[in-house]
Amino acid sequence: VNRDRRVEDLVRELAPRVLATLVRRYGRFDACEDAVQEALLAAATQWPADGMPGNPHGWLLTVATRRLIEGLRSDQARRRREDAVAALAAPDAFLAPGPGDQDLPQADDTLRLLFLCCHPALSPASQVALTLRAVGGLTTAEIAHAFLVPEATMAQRISRAKGAIKASGTRFELPPQEGRAARLSVVLHVLYLVFNEGYSATSGPHLLRPELSTEAIRLARVLQHALPNDGEVAGLLALMLLTDARRSARNGSDGNLVPLAEQDRARWNRAQIAEGVSLLTNALHRDRLGAYQLQAAIAAVHDEAASTETTDWREILALYELLERLGPSPVVTLNRVVAVAMVRGPQAGLALIATLAADGGLRESHRLEAVRAHLLEMTGDATAALAAYERAATLTTSLPERRYLQKRAARLSDDRG
Amino acid sequence: MKYMLLIYDNPDTRERFFGPGGESLRAEIDALMTEITEAGELVGGEALADPATTRTVRPHDGVPVITDGPLAEAKEHFAGYLIVDCETIERASAIAARWPNARTAAMEVRAIMNPSGTEM
């Protein structure tokens, strides 16, 4: 198992480098990406059985190049344009890795690939799927399994994404300086989505899902290596590390969600917290403040507190107020309400909800009802809290959230006898 | 997010689908199915046989009893479903609105429960 794991890690690390080399030589991102995927599948079956080749990168590049040329040949044949084949038939010497291939600036290649896969013409779901395949080196079957859809659905999503990139005529290069920040924020959002998909998975039958957060962290590290001076890239990586550090404490032995206040903090991953805090501290000193850095800072305040009671809620409130200006969202607003309640008491939180609701600043949602329920419970109004928990349980589309909310409701209902 | 689109039918709709002139309705469905398949949104779906073939199983004195025929005679009956994976419920509803039954009987869009969640 260890050896397979090692093969898998190596294959996935090499995948974007091989793909970048191929795209640079032949253009045609879509065909190259298919060829690399086939080479990865070949490696996954052959390496564990026959042993690792002496030069894994060269092996993958050779196999992928052969597949690419075979594919282009049969394409050409189908279109009855055989005269073009000669131009594509590379001499065998060309199939071997060129002398400079392994010394190419890998960080730049990964960046180019990330920008391409997170092209704004694609839907977020397609950006995520293509990034995991082309940059992450995952197979279509693995991505489909992780997102709980059939392989055919995921294959369509990937092929649609590649079609859109082809149609957009985007070249394999970094986006021009103006507009690069906007493109980078799409890349960050895609990695954030991958992380959340894995992090929100509770333990259970979907074993690959938590690995998505590990994969997102790996990709964020690669990105941070390529852009070491970008504060938001560091902020996102720090946010992932600081959030993922709590992973084993957030799932109860019964697979139920454990809220932050009740988590066994001794189970939090201290090394990961230390790394996240140090990344964040450097970023805050170096670059402009951004939404990911703020979210990481909030996670750090939680991670460094010994309990909910000793948490510095004033600092968290100040950070949420800033975050609401930099990156407003309904979730951020609700979290600010919670922080207000922790600093000034539950009545202040409930009053804020009423004001926001009257202004149309908060939409009816299970999250809103859950926050209302918690605050009502804090005020001692068990009847109203029970009703709010029940409304929240009705509105959520998440099974573990519904179980949690029903448990809170049942507890209140038992207390009232 | 995954949604189930529940397709409802009534005897009139059936006739229009399979009677003369039904080709255009079936072509509409084919085109929509192609679109959502190619977009990577279609997860699955099935059409159900006529309600005449239904068997109902329900308790009688606490014991399941099997009878021929549907649960209740209704003007509209459940005729099939699609499962789609979409960014938003608005997109899922837009797909439902383009299914011919949205003009002749009814469609329902229901969120499918998700095994993931966040602590609150």
Coordinates of C-alpha atoms in Angstrom, one line a residue:
Chain A
V1 CA 0.0 0.0 0.0
N2 CA 2.8 2.3 0.9
R3 CA 4.4 1.8 -2.5
D4 CA 1.2 2.4 -4.4
R5 CA 0.7 5.6 -2.3
R6 CA 4.3 6.7 -3.3
V7 CA 3.5 5.9 -7.0
E8 CA 0.3 7.9 -6.7
D9 CA 2.0 10.9 -5.1
L10 CA 4.8 10.9 -7.6
V11 CA 2.5 10.6 -10.6
R12 CA 0.4 13.5 -9.4
E13 CA 3.4 15.7 -8.8
L14 CA 4.7 14.9 -12.3
A15 CA 1.3 15.2 -14.1
P16 CA 1.3 19.0 -14.6
R17 CA 4.9 19.1 -15.6
V18 CA 4.4 16.5 -18.3
L19 CA 1.3 18.2 -19.5
A20 CA 3.0 21.6 -19.7
T21 CA 5.9 20.2 -21.7
L22 CA 3.4 18.6 -24.1
V23 CA 1.3 21.7 -24.5
R24 CA 4.4 23.8 -25.2
R25 CA 5.5 21.4 -27.9
Y26 CA 2.3 20.6 -29.6
G27 CA -0.2 23.3 -28.6
R28 CA -3.7 21.7 -28.4
F29 CA -4.3 21.7 -24.7
D30 CA -7.4 19.4 -25.0
A31 CA -5.6 16.6 -26.9
C32 CA -2.5 16.9 -24.7
E33 CA -4.6 16.7 -21.5
D34 CA -6.3 13.5 -22.7
A35 CA -2.9 12.0 -23.6
V36 CA -1.5 12.8 -20.2
Q37 CA -4.5 11.3 -18.5
E38 CA -4.0 8.1 -20.4
A39 CA -0.3 8.0 -19.5
L40 CA -1.3 8.5 -15.8
L41 CA -3.7 5.6 -16.0
A42 CA -0.9 3.4 -17.6
A43 CA 1.5 4.4 -14.9
A44 CA -1.0 3.6 -12.1
T45 CA -1.3 0.0 -13.4
Q46 CA 2.2 -0.7 -14.7
W47 CA 4.4 0.9 -12.0
P48 CA 3.1 -1.0 -9.0
A49 CA 3.3 -4.3 -11.1
D50 CA 6.6 -3.8 -13.0
G51 CA 8.4 -1.5 -10.7
M52 CA 9.2 2.2 -11.0
P53 CA 11.0 3.3 -14.2
G54 CA 14.4 4.9 -13.6
N55 CA 13.2 8.2 -15.0
P56 CA 9.5 8.5 -14.1
H57 CA 9.1 11.9 -15.7
G58 CA 10.7 10.7 -19.0
W59 CA 8.5 7.6 -18.9
L60 CA 5.3 9.6 -18.6
L61 CA 6.4 12.1 -21.2
T62 CA 7.2 9.3 -23.7
V63 CA 3.9 7.4 -23.1
A64 CA 1.9 10.6 -23.2
T65 CA 3.6 11.8 -26.4
R66 CA 2.9 8.4 -28.1
R67 CA -0.7 8.6 -27.1
L68 CA -1.0 12.1 -28.3
I69 CA 0.5 11.3 -31.7
E70 CA -1.7 8.2 -32.1
G71 CA -4.7 10.3 -31.2
L72 CA -3.8 13.0 -33.7
R73 CA -3.1 10.5 -36.3
S74 CA -6.5 8.8 -36.0
D75 CA -8.2 12.2 -35.9
Q76 CA -6.5 13.0 -39.1
A77 CA -7.4 9.7 -40.6
R78 CA -11.0 10.2 -39.7
R79 CA -10.9 13.6 -41.4
R80 CA -9.2 12.0 -44.4
R81 CA -6.4 14.5 -44.3
E82 CA -3.6 12.0 -44.5
D83 CA -1.2 14.4 -46.0
A84 CA -1.0 16.3 -42.7
V85 CA 0.1 13.1 -40.8
A86 CA 3.7 13.3 -42.0
A87 CA 4.1 16.6 -40.3
L88 CA 2.9 15.2 -37.0
A89 CA 4.9 12.0 -37.1
A90 CA 7.8 12.7 -34.8
P91 CA 11.0 10.7 -35.1
D92 CA 11.5 8.3 -32.1
A93 CA 14.3 10.5 -30.8
F94 CA 11.8 13.3 -30.3
L95 CA 9.7 11.0 -28.0
A96 CA 12.5 10.8 -25.5
P97 CA 12.6 13.7 -23.0
G98 CA 14.7 16.6 -24.2
P99 CA 17.7 17.4 -22.2
G100 CA 16.2 20.6 -20.7
D101 CA 12.8 19.2 -19.9
Q102 CA 13.4 18.5 -16.2
D103 CA 15.0 21.9 -15.6
L104 CA 12.1 23.9 -16.9
P105 CA 10.7 26.4 -14.5
Q106 CA 8.1 24.2 -13.0
A107 CA 6.4 26.8 -10.9
D108 CA 5.6 28.9 -14.0
D109 CA 4.2 25.8 -15.7
T110 CA 1.8 25.1 -12.9
L111 CA 0.7 28.7 -12.8
R112 CA 0.0 28.7 -16.5
L113 CA -2.0 25.5 -16.2
L114 CA -3.9 26.8 -13.2
F115 CA -4.8 30.0 -15.1
L116 CA -5.9 28.0 -18.1
C117 CA -8.1 25.5 -16.1
C118 CA -9.7 28.3 -14.1
H119 CA -10.5 30.2 -17.2
P120 CA -13.4 32.7 -16.5
A121 CA -15.4 31.3 -19.5
L122 CA -15.9 28.0 -17.5
S123 CA -18.5 27.4 -14.8
P124 CA -17.1 26.9 -11.3
A125 CA -17.9 23.2 -11.4
S126 CA -16.0 22.8 -14.7
Q127 CA -13.0 24.8 -13.4
V128 CA -12.9 22.6 -10.3
A129 CA -13.0 19.4 -12.3
L130 CA -10.5 20.4 -14.9
T131 CA -8.1 21.7 -12.3
L132 CA -8.2 18.5 -10.4
R133 CA -7.5 16.5 -13.5
A134 CA -4.9 18.6 -15.3
V135 CA -3.1 20.1 -12.4
G136 CA -3.9 17.6 -9.6
G137 CA -3.4 14.5 -11.8
L138 CA -6.6 12.9 -10.5
T139 CA -8.5 10.5 -12.8
T140 CA -12.0 11.3 -14.0
A141 CA -13.3 8.4 -12.0
E142 CA -11.6 9.7 -8.8
I143 CA -13.1 13.2 -9.3
A144 CA -16.5 11.8 -10.1
H145 CA -16.3 9.6 -6.9
A146 CA -15.3 12.7 -4.8
F147 CA -18.2 14.8 -6.1
L148 CA -20.7 11.9 -5.9
V149 CA -21.7 12.0 -9.6
P150 CA -21.4 9.3 -12.3
E151 CA -18.1 9.1 -14.2
A152 CA -20.0 9.9 -17.4
T153 CA -21.3 13.2 -15.9
M154 CA -17.8 14.2 -14.8
A155 CA -16.3 13.2 -18.2
Q156 CA -18.8 15.5 -19.9
R157 CA -18.0 18.4 -17.6
I158 CA -14.3 18.0 -18.3
S159 CA -14.8 17.7 -22.1
R160 CA -17.1 20.7 -22.1
A161 CA -14.5 22.7 -20.2
K162 CA -11.8 21.8 -22.6
G163 CA -14.0 22.7 -25.5
A164 CA -14.7 26.1 -24.0
I165 CA -11.0 26.7 -23.6
K166 CA -10.3 25.7 -27.1
A167 CA -13.1 28.0 -28.4
S168 CA -11.8 30.9 -26.4
G169 CA -8.5 30.6 -28.2
T170 CA -6.6 31.1 -25.0
R171 CA -2.9 30.4 -25.3
F172 CA -0.7 28.5 -22.9
E173 CA 0.7 31.6 -21.2
L174 CA 0.3 33.7 -18.2
P175 CA -2.6 36.2 -18.5
P176 CA -1.4 39.8 -19.2
Q177 CA -0.4 41.8 -16.2
E178 CA -3.6 44.0 -16.2
G179 CA -6.4 41.6 -15.2
R180 CA -4.0 39.1 -13.7
A181 CA -5.2 39.8 -10.2
A182 CA -8.8 39.1 -11.3
R183 CA -7.7 35.8 -12.9
L184 CA -5.7 34.9 -9.8
S185 CA -8.8 35.4 -7.6
V186 CA -10.7 32.9 -9.7
V187 CA -7.8 30.4 -9.2
L188 CA -8.0 31.0 -5.4
H189 CA -11.7 30.6 -5.4
V190 CA -11.4 27.2 -7.3
L191 CA -8.9 25.9 -4.7
Y192 CA -11.1 27.2 -2.0
L193 CA -14.1 25.3 -3.4
V194 CA -12.0 22.1 -3.7
F195 CA -11.0 22.5 -0.1
N196 CA -14.5 23.1 1.2
E197 CA -15.9 20.1 -0.7
G198 CA -13.4 17.9 1.1
Y199 CA -13.7 19.6 4.5
S200 CA -17.5 19.6 4.6
A201 CA -17.5 15.8 4.0
T202 CA -18.1 14.0 7.2
S203 CA -16.6 10.6 7.8
G204 CA -18.6 7.9 6.2
P205 CA -18.7 5.9 3.0
H206 CA -17.1 8.7 0.8
L207 CA -13.5 8.1 1.7
L208 CA -12.0 10.1 -1.1
R209 CA -13.9 13.3 -0.2
P210 CA -11.7 14.4 2.8
E211 CA -8.7 13.8 0.5
L212 CA -9.9 16.7 -1.6
S213 CA -8.9 19.1 1.2
T214 CA -5.5 17.5 1.3
E215 CA -5.3 17.9 -2.5
A216 CA -6.4 21.6 -2.2
I217 CA -3.7 22.2 0.4
R218 CA -1.1 20.6 -1.9
L219 CA -2.2 22.7 -4.8
A220 CA -2.2 25.9 -2.7
R221 CA 1.3 25.1 -1.6
V222 CA 2.4 24.7 -5.2
L223 CA 0.8 28.1 -6.0
Q224 CA 2.4 29.7 -3.0
H225 CA 5.7 28.4 -4.1
A226 CA 5.2 30.0 -7.5
L227 CA 3.9 33.3 -6.0
P228 CA 5.7 33.6 -2.7
N229 CA 5.0 37.4 -2.3
D230 CA 1.2 37.3 -2.8
G231 CA -0.6 37.9 0.5
E232 CA -3.9 36.4 -0.6
V233 CA -2.2 33.2 -1.9
A234 CA -0.5 32.8 1.5
G235 CA -3.8 33.8 3.2
L236 CA -5.7 31.0 1.4
L237 CA -3.1 28.4 2.3
A238 CA -3.1 29.6 5.9
L239 CA -6.9 29.5 6.0
M240 CA -6.9 25.9 4.7
L241 CA -4.2 24.8 7.2
L242 CA -5.9 26.5 10.2
T243 CA -9.3 25.1 9.3
D244 CA -8.1 21.6 8.4
A245 CA -6.2 21.5 11.7
R246 CA -9.6 21.0 13.4
R247 CA -10.8 18.2 11.1
S248 CA -10.5 15.2 13.4
A249 CA -12.2 17.0 16.2
R250 CA -15.3 18.1 14.2
N251 CA -16.5 14.6 13.5
G252 CA -18.0 12.8 16.4
S253 CA -17.4 9.0 16.6
D254 CA -21.0 8.6 15.4
G255 CA -20.2 10.7 12.3
N256 CA -22.1 13.6 13.6
L257 CA -20.9 17.2 13.4
V258 CA -19.3 18.6 16.6
P259 CA -19.8 22.4 16.9
L260 CA -16.7 24.5 17.6
A261 CA -17.7 25.1 21.2
E262 CA -17.8 21.4 22.0
Q263 CA -14.7 20.2 20.1
D264 CA -11.9 18.5 22.0
R265 CA -9.2 21.0 21.3
A266 CA -6.5 18.6 22.3
R267 CA -7.2 16.8 19.0
W268 CA -6.5 19.9 16.9
N269 CA -3.3 19.6 14.8
R270 CA -0.9 22.0 16.5
A271 CA 1.9 21.7 13.9
Q272 CA -0.6 22.7 11.2
I273 CA -1.8 25.6 13.3
A274 CA 1.7 26.8 13.8
E275 CA 2.5 26.7 10.1
G276 CA -0.8 28.5 9.3
V277 CA -0.1 31.2 11.8
S278 CA 3.5 31.8 10.6
L279 CA 2.4 32.0 7.0
L280 CA -0.4 34.4 7.9
T281 CA 1.9 36.6 10.0
N282 CA 4.4 36.9 7.1
A283 CA 1.6 37.8 4.7
L284 CA 0.1 40.4 6.9
H285 CA 3.4 42.1 7.2
R286 CA 4.2 42.0 3.6
D287 CA 1.2 42.6 1.4
R288 CA -2.2 44.3 1.2
L289 CA -4.9 42.9 3.4
G290 CA -7.4 40.6 1.7
A291 CA -10.4 38.5 2.4
Y292 CA -8.5 35.2 2.7
Q293 CA -6.0 36.7 5.1
L294 CA -8.9 38.0 7.2
Q295 CA -10.6 34.6 7.2
A296 CA -7.3 33.0 8.2
A297 CA -6.8 35.5 10.9
I298 CA -10.3 34.6 12.3
A299 CA -9.5 30.9 12.1
A300 CA -6.2 31.6 13.9
V301 CA -7.9 33.4 16.8
H302 CA -10.2 30.4 17.3
D303 CA -7.3 27.9 16.9
E304 CA -5.2 29.7 19.5
A305 CA -7.9 29.9 22.2
A306 CA -8.2 27.3 24.9
S307 CA -12.0 27.4 24.8
T308 CA -15.0 29.3 23.4
E309 CA -15.2 31.3 26.7
T310 CA -11.5 32.4 26.5
T311 CA -11.8 33.2 22.7
D312 CA -11.0 36.8 21.9
W313 CA -14.5 37.6 20.5
R314 CA -13.7 41.3 20.3
E315 CA -10.9 40.6 17.9
I316 CA -13.1 38.2 15.9
L317 CA -15.8 40.8 15.7
A318 CA -13.4 43.5 14.4
L319 CA -12.1 41.0 11.8
Y320 CA -15.6 40.2 10.6
E321 CA -16.5 43.9 10.3
L322 CA -13.4 44.3 8.1
L323 CA -14.3 41.1 6.1
E324 CA -17.8 42.3 5.5
R325 CA -16.4 45.4 3.8
L326 CA -13.7 43.5 1.8
G327 CA -15.7 40.3 0.9
P328 CA -19.3 40.6 1.9
S329 CA -21.5 37.5 1.8
P330 CA -24.6 36.2 3.8
V331 CA -22.4 33.7 5.7
V332 CA -20.0 36.5 6.7
T333 CA -22.9 38.7 7.9
L334 CA -24.3 35.8 10.0
N335 CA -20.9 35.1 11.5
R336 CA -20.6 38.8 12.4
V337 CA -24.0 38.4 14.2
V338 CA -22.6 35.5 16.2
A339 CA -19.5 37.6 17.1
V340 CA -21.8 40.5 18.2
A341 CA -23.7 38.1 20.4
M342 CA -20.6 36.8 22.0
V343 CA -19.3 40.3 22.7
R344 CA -22.5 42.1 23.7
G345 CA -24.8 39.3 24.6
P346 CA -27.5 37.3 22.7
Q347 CA -30.1 40.1 22.8
A348 CA -27.7 42.3 20.8
G349 CA -27.3 39.5 18.3
L350 CA -31.0 39.0 17.9
A351 CA -31.6 42.7 17.6
L352 CA -29.0 42.9 14.8
I353 CA -30.8 40.0 13.0
A354 CA -34.1 41.9 13.2
T355 CA -32.5 45.1 11.8
L356 CA -30.8 43.2 9.0
A357 CA -33.9 41.3 8.1
A358 CA -35.9 44.5 8.0
D359 CA -33.3 46.0 5.6
G360 CA -33.5 42.9 3.4
G361 CA -29.8 42.3 4.3
L362 CA -30.5 38.7 5.4
R363 CA -32.4 36.1 3.4
E364 CA -34.4 33.3 5.0
S365 CA -32.1 30.3 5.3
H366 CA -31.3 27.3 7.5
R367 CA -28.2 29.1 8.7
L368 CA -30.1 32.2 9.7
E369 CA -32.6 30.0 11.6
A370 CA -29.7 28.0 13.3
V371 CA -28.0 31.2 14.5
R372 CA -31.4 32.6 15.7
A373 CA -32.0 29.3 17.5
H374 CA -28.6 29.3 19.3
L375 CA -29.1 33.0 20.4
L376 CA -32.6 32.3 21.6
E377 CA -31.3 29.3 23.6
M378 CA -28.6 31.6 25.1
T379 CA -31.3 34.0 26.3
G380 CA -33.2 31.1 27.9
D381 CA -36.2 31.3 25.6
A382 CA -36.4 27.5 25.1
T383 CA -39.8 27.6 23.3
A384 CA -38.7 30.0 20.6
A385 CA -35.3 28.3 20.3
L386 CA -37.0 24.9 19.8
A387 CA -39.2 26.4 17.0
A388 CA -36.1 28.0 15.3
Y389 CA -34.1 24.7 15.5
E390 CA -37.0 22.9 14.0
R391 CA -37.3 25.5 11.2
A392 CA -33.6 25.2 10.5
A393 CA -33.7 21.4 10.4
T394 CA -36.5 21.7 7.8
L395 CA -34.6 24.1 5.6
T396 CA -31.2 22.5 5.5
T397 CA -30.3 20.1 2.6
S398 CA -27.4 18.6 4.6
L399 CA -28.0 15.3 6.4
P400 CA -25.4 15.8 9.2
E401 CA -26.7 19.4 9.7
R402 CA -30.3 18.1 10.0
R403 CA -29.2 15.5 12.5
Y404 CA -27.4 18.1 14.6
L405 CA -30.3 20.5 14.5
Q406 CA -32.8 17.8 15.4
K407 CA -30.6 16.8 18.3
R408 CA -30.5 20.3 19.7
A409 CA -34.3 20.6 19.3
A410 CA -34.8 17.2 21.0
R411 CA -32.5 18.3 23.9
L412 CA -34.6 21.5 24.5
S413 CA -37.9 19.5 24.2
D414 CA -36.6 17.0 26.8
D415 CA -35.6 19.8 29.1
R416 CA -39.1 21.2 29.1
G417 CA -40.3 17.7 30.0
Chain B
M1 CA -26.1 20.8 -5.5
K2 CA -28.2 17.9 -6.8
Y3 CA -31.9 18.3 -7.5
M4 CA -34.5 15.8 -8.5
L5 CA -36.9 17.1 -11.2
L6 CA -40.2 15.1 -10.7
I7 CA -42.2 14.9 -13.9
Y8 CA -45.9 14.8 -13.5
D9 CA -48.3 13.6 -16.2
N10 CA -52.0 13.3 -16.9
P11 CA -53.9 11.2 -19.4
D12 CA -54.2 14.1 -21.8
T13 CA -50.4 14.7 -21.8
R14 CA -49.8 11.0 -22.5
E15 CA -52.0 11.2 -25.5
R16 CA -50.3 14.3 -26.9
F17 CA -46.9 12.7 -26.5
F18 CA -47.6 9.5 -28.2
G19 CA -50.4 10.5 -30.5
P20 CA -50.0 12.2 -33.9
G21 CA -47.8 15.3 -33.6
G22 CA -46.0 14.0 -30.6
E23 CA -42.7 14.0 -32.4
S24 CA -42.1 17.6 -31.8
L25 CA -42.6 17.2 -28.0
R26 CA -40.3 14.2 -28.0
A27 CA -37.7 16.2 -30.0
E28 CA -37.9 19.0 -27.4
I29 CA -37.0 16.4 -24.7
D30 CA -34.2 14.9 -26.8
A31 CA -32.7 18.4 -27.3
L32 CA -32.9 19.3 -23.6
M33 CA -31.4 15.9 -22.6
T34 CA -28.5 16.4 -25.0
E35 CA -27.9 19.9 -23.7
I36 CA -27.8 18.9 -20.0
T37 CA -25.8 15.8 -20.8
E38 CA -23.1 17.7 -22.6
A39 CA -23.0 20.3 -19.9
G40 CA -22.2 17.6 -17.4
E41 CA -25.3 18.4 -15.4
L42 CA -27.3 15.2 -16.0
V43 CA -26.8 12.7 -13.2
G44 CA -29.5 10.3 -14.1
G45 CA -33.2 9.7 -14.7
E46 CA -35.9 7.2 -15.6
A47 CA -39.4 7.2 -17.1
L48 CA -42.1 5.2 -15.3
A49 CA -44.6 2.8 -16.9
D50 CA -48.2 3.7 -17.0
P51 CA -49.9 3.9 -13.5
A52 CA -52.2 1.1 -14.6
T53 CA -49.3 -1.3 -13.9
T54 CA -48.8 0.0 -10.3
R55 CA -48.9 -2.1 -7.2
T56 CA -49.3 -0.5 -3.9
V57 CA -48.0 -1.8 -0.6
R58 CA -49.4 -0.3 2.6
P59 CA -50.1 -1.4 6.1
H60 CA -53.3 -3.2 7.1
D61 CA -53.4 -3.7 10.9
G62 CA -49.7 -3.1 10.9
V63 CA -49.0 -5.7 8.2
P64 CA -48.0 -4.7 4.7
V65 CA -50.7 -5.7 2.2
I66 CA -50.1 -5.6 -1.6
T67 CA -52.9 -4.4 -3.9
D68 CA -53.2 -3.7 -7.6
G69 CA -53.5 -0.1 -8.6
P70 CA -52.0 3.2 -7.5
L71 CA -52.2 4.7 -4.0
A72 CA -55.0 7.1 -5.0
E73 CA -56.8 8.0 -8.2
A74 CA -55.3 11.4 -9.1
K75 CA -55.7 13.8 -11.9
E76 CA -51.9 13.9 -12.2
H77 CA -49.5 11.1 -11.6
F78 CA -45.8 10.7 -11.1
A79 CA -44.3 9.8 -14.5
G80 CA -40.6 9.9 -14.1
Y81 CA -37.7 11.9 -12.8
L82 CA -34.3 13.4 -13.7
I83 CA -31.5 14.1 -11.3
V84 CA -29.3 17.1 -12.2
D85 CA -26.3 18.6 -10.5
C86 CA -26.5 22.4 -10.9
E87 CA -24.9 25.5 -9.5
T88 CA -28.3 26.8 -8.2
I89 CA -31.9 25.9 -7.7
E90 CA -32.7 28.6 -10.3
R91 CA -30.8 26.7 -13.0
A92 CA -32.5 23.4 -12.0
S93 CA -35.9 25.2 -12.2
A94 CA -35.0 26.6 -15.6
I95 CA -34.4 23.1 -16.8
A96 CA -37.7 21.9 -15.4
A97 CA -39.5 24.8 -17.0
R98 CA -38.3 23.7 -20.4
W99 CA -39.6 20.1 -20.0
P100 CA -42.9 19.9 -22.0
N101 CA -44.8 18.7 -18.9
A102 CA -44.2 22.1 -17.3
R103 CA -46.7 23.4 -19.9
T104 CA -49.2 20.5 -19.8
A105 CA -49.1 19.0 -16.3
A106 CA -46.5 19.9 -13.6
M107 CA -42.8 19.6 -12.7
E108 CA -41.4 19.6 -9.1
V109 CA -37.9 20.6 -8.2
R110 CA -36.7 19.0 -5.0
A111 CA -33.2 19.4 -3.4
I112 CA -31.5 16.1 -2.7
M113 CA -30.0 15.7 0.8
N114 CA -26.2 16.1 0.9
P115 CA -24.0 13.9 3.0
S116 CA -21.7 16.9 3.7
G117 CA -22.2 19.7 6.2
T118 CA -20.6 22.4 8.2
E119 CA -20.7 22.8 12.0
M120 CA -23.0 25.6 13.2

